[in-house]
Short mmCIF file of C-alpha atoms in Angstrom, two decimals:
data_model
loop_
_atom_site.label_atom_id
_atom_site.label_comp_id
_atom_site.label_asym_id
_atom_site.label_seq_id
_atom_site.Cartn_x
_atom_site.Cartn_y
_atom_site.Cartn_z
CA UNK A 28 149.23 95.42 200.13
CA UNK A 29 147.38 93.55 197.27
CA UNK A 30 144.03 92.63 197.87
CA UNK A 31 144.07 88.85 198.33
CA UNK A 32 142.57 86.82 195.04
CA UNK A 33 139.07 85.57 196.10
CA UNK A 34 138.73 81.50 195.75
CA UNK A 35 135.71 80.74 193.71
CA UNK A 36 133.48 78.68 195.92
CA UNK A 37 133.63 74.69 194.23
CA UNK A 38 130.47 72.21 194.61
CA UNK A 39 132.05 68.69 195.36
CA UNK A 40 129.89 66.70 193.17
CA UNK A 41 132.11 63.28 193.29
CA UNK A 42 130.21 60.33 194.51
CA UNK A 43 131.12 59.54 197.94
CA UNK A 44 132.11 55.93 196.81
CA UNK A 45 133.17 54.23 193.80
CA UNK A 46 133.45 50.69 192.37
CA UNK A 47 136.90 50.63 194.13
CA UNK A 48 136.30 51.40 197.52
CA UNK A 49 133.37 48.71 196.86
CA UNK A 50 135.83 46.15 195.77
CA UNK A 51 138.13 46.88 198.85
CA UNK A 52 135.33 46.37 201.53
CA UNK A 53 134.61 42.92 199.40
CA UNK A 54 138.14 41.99 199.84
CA UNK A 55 138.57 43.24 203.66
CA UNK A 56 135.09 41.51 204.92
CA UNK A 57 135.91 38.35 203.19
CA UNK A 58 134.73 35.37 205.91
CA UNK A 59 134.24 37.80 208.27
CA UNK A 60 130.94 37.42 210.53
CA UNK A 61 128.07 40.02 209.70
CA UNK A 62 127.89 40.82 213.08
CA UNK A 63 131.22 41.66 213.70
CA UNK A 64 131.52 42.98 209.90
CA UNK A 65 128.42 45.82 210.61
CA UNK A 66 129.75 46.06 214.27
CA UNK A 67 132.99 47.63 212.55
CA UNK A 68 131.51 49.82 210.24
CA UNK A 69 128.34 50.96 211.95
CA UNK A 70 130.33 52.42 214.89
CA UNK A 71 133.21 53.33 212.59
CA UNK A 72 133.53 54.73 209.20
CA UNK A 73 129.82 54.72 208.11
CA UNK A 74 128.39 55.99 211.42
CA UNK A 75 126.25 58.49 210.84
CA UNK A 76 126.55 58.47 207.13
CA UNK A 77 124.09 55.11 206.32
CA UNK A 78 121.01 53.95 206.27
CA UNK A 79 118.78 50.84 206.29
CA UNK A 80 115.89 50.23 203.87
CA UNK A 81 113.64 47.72 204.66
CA UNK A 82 110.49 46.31 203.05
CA UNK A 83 109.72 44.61 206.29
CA UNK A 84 108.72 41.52 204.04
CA UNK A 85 109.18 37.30 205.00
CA UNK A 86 112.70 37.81 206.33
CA UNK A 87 113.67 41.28 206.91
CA UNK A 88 113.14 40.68 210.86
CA UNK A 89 116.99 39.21 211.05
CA UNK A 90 119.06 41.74 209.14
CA UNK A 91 116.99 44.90 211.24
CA UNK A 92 117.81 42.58 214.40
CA UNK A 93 121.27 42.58 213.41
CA UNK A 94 121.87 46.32 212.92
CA UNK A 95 119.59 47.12 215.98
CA UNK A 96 121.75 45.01 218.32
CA UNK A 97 124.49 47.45 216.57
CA UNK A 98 122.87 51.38 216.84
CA UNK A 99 119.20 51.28 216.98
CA UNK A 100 119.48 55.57 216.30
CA UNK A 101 120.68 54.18 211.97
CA UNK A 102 117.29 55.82 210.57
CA UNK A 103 115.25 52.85 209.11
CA UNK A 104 113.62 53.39 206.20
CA UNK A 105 110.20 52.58 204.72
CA UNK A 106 109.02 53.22 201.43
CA UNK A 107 104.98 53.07 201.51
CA UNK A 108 104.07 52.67 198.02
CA UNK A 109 100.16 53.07 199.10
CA UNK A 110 99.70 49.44 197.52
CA UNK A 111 100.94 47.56 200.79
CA UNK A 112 98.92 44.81 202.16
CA UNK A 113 97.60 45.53 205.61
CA UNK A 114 99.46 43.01 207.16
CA UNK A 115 103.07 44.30 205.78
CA UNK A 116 102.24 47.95 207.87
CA UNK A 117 101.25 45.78 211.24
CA UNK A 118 104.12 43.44 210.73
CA UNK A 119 106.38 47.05 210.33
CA UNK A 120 104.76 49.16 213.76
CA UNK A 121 105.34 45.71 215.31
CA UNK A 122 108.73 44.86 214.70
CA UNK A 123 110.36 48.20 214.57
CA UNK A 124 108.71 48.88 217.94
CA UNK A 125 110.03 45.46 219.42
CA UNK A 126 113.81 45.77 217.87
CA UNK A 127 113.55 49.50 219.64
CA UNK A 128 114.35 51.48 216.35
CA UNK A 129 114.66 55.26 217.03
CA UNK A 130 114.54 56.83 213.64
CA UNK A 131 111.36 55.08 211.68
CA UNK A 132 111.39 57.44 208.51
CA UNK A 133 108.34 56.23 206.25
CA UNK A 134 107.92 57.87 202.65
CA UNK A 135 105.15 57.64 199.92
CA UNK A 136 105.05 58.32 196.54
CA UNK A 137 104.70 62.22 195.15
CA UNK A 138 101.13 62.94 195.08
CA UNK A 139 101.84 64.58 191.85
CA UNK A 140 103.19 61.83 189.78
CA UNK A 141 100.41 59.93 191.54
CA UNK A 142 97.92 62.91 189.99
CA UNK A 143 99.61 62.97 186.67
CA UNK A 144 100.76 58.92 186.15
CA UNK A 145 98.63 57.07 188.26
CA UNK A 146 95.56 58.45 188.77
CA UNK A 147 93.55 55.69 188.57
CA UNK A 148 95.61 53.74 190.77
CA UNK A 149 95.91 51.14 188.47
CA UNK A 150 98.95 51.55 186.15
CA UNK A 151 100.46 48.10 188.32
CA UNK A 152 98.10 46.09 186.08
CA UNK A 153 99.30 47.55 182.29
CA UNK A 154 102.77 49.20 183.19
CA UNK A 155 103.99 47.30 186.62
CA UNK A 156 107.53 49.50 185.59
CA UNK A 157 106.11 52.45 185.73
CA UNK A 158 104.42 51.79 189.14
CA UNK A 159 107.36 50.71 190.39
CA UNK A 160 109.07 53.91 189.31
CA UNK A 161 106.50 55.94 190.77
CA UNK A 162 106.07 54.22 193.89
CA UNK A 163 108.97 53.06 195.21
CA UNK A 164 112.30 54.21 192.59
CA UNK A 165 111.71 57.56 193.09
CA UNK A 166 110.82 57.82 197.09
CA UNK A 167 113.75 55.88 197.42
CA UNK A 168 115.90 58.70 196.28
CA UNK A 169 114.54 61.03 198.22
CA UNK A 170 114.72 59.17 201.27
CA UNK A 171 118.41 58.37 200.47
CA UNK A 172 119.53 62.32 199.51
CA UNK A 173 121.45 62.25 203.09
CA UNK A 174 123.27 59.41 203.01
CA UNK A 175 126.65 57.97 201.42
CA UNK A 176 125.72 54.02 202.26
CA UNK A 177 122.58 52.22 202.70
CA UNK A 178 121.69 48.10 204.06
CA UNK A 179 119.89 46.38 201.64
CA UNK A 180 118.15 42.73 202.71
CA UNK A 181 118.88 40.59 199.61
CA UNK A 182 120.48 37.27 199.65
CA UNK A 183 122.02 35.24 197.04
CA UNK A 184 119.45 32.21 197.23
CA UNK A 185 116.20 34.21 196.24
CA UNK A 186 116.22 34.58 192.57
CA UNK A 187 119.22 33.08 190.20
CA UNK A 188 119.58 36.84 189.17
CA UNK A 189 120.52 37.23 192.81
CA UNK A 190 123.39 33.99 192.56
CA UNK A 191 126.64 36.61 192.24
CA UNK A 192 125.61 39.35 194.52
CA UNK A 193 128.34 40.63 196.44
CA UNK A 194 128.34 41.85 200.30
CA UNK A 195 128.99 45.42 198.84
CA UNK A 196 128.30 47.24 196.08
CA UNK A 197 127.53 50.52 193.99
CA UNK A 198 124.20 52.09 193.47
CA UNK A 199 123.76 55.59 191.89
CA UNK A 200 127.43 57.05 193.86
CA UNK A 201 126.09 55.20 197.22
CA UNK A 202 127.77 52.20 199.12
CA UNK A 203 125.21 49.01 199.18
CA UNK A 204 125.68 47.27 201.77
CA UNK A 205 123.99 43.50 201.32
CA UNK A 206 125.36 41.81 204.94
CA UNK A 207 122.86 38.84 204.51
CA UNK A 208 124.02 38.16 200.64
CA UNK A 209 125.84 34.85 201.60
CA UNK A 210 123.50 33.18 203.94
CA UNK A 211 121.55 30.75 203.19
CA UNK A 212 117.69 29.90 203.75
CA UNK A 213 118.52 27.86 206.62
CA UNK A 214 120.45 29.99 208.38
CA UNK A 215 118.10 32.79 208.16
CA UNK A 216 115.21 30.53 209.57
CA UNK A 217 117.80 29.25 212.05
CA UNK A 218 118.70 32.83 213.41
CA UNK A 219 114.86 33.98 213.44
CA UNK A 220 114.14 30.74 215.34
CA UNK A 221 116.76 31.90 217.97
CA UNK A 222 116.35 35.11 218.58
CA UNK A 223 112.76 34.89 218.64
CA UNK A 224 111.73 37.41 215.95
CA UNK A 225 107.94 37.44 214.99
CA UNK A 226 107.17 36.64 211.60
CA UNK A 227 105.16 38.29 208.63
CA UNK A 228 101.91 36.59 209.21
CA UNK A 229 101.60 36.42 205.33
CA UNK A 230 104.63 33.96 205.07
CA UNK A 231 102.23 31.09 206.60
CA UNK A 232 99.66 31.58 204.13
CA UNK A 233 102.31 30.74 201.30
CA UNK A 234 103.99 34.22 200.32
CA UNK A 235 107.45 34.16 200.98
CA UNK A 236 108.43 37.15 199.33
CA UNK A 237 106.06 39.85 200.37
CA UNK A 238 105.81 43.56 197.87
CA UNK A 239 102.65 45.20 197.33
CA UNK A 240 99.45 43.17 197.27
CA UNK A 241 98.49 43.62 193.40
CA UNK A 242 101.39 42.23 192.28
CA UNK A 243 102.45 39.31 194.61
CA UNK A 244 100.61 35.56 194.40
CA UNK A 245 101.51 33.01 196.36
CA UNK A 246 104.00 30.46 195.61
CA UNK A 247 104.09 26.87 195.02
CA UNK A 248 105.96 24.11 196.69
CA UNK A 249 109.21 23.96 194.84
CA UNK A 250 108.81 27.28 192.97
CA UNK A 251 111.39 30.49 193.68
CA UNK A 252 110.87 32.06 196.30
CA UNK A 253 109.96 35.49 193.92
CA UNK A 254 107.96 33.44 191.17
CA UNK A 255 104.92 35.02 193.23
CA UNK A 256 106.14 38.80 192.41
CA UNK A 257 104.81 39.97 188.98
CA UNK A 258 103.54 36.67 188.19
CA UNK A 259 102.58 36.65 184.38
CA UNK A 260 104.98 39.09 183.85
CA UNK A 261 108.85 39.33 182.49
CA UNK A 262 110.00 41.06 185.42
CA UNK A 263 112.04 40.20 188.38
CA UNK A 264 112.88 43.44 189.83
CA UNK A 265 111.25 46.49 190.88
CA UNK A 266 113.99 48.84 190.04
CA UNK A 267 115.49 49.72 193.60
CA UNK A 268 117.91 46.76 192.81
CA UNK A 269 119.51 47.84 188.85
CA UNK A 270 117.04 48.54 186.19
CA UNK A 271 113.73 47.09 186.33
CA UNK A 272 113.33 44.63 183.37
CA UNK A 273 110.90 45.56 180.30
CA UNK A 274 107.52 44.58 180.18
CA UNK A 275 105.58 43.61 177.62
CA UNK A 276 101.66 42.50 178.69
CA UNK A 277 101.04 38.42 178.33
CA UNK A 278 99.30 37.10 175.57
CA UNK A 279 95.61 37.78 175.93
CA UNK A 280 96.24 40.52 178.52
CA UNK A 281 93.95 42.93 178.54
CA UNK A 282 95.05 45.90 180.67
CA UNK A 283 92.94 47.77 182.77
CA UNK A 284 92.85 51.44 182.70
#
């Protein structure tokens, strides 16, 4: 009998989603509650294969009270860029600890890019792209390598750049999941108020969007809620969400190395 033909072995490098299946979930969560919308999908089709990142900044405590009333075993994800304010890593032991989170996973930049980019600690002040990069882009990717999907916190009403975002979404062959993208300010402070949730204690002091402490200011009655992030600087994001913007330093600037 002839020897059967061996199959070569085949690497499935396909992303596990694509704009399609993005545009689908869109369509099939359309006015559908977030509760009952992550209910579905947490215990469903992404069980298992998702994640939720969370800065645990001004109003991160309703989305990660959301999921946990869902699974509190979805790993929960924490990227320490080493440039967090004090209060942010209270606020996180606090709240994760309170919702009953199982799976805290917290991850810091590479000591080597640190070593070979940073080494003075201060690139945030001449190259606040670069730091990003450093310190949160690329321990983001590592911290996402086992997962298909991830939850995102962004909503619509923080930055006009935000105006269009969509409940779902690709990122680099991942599902984004962005279940709070539709509400409004209102009904987050509404939903905090009910359930109780603590609060960042920096939001009281004026900061209500929270990142690392060198680059966010406080924020002026009136202003966006991100014109404290970068201030002085052309840059809205730090490069989790799509590209961070270019930089160039403000007139007069002079960067310290």
């Amino acid at each position: 009998m002839a020897e059967a033909q061996r199959q070569p072995d085949v690497i499935d490098t396909a992303p596990a989603f694509v704009q399609a299946d993005a545009d689908a979930l869109n369509a099939r969560f359309a006015g559908v509650d977030t509760g009952a919308m992550l209910t579905e999908l947490l215990a469903g089709e992404l069980k298992g294969r998702i994640a939720i990142v969370s800065s645990f900044g001004a109003e991160s405590a309703a989305l990660l009270h959301l999921v946990a009333a869902v699974d509190k075993t979805v790993p929960l994800i924490f990227i320490n860029t080493q440039k967090m304010f004090g209060e942010t890593l209270a606020y996180r032991d606090e709240l994760a600890e309170r919702l009953g989170f199982t799976d805290l996973r917290v991850f810091r930049p590479d000591p080597y890019d640190l070593a070979a980019r940073d080494q003075t600690g201060l690139r945030w002040s001449y190259d606040p792209d670069g730091c990003c990069d450093i310190r949160k882009v690329r321990p983001l990717r590592r911290a996402l390598a086992p997962f298909d999907a991830w939850i995102s916190g962004r909503k619509a009403f923080q930055a006009k750049s935000r105006a269009a975002l969509p409940r779902f979404e690709i990122d680099e062959g991942r599902l984004k999941l962005n279940p709070l993208a539709d509400w409004s300010k209102e009904q987050l402070e509404a939903y905090i108020d009910e359930h109780k949730l603590p609060r960042h204690p920096l939001v009281a002091q004026g900061y209500p969007s929270i990142g690392c402490s060198p680059c966010t200011s406080k924020v002026g009655p009136g202003e966006d809620p991100r014109s404290g992030r970068w201030k002085g600087w052309e840059k809205t994001e730090c490069g989790i969400h799509g590209e961070a913007s270019a930089s160039e330093l403000p007139p007069g600037y002079d960067p310290a190395f």
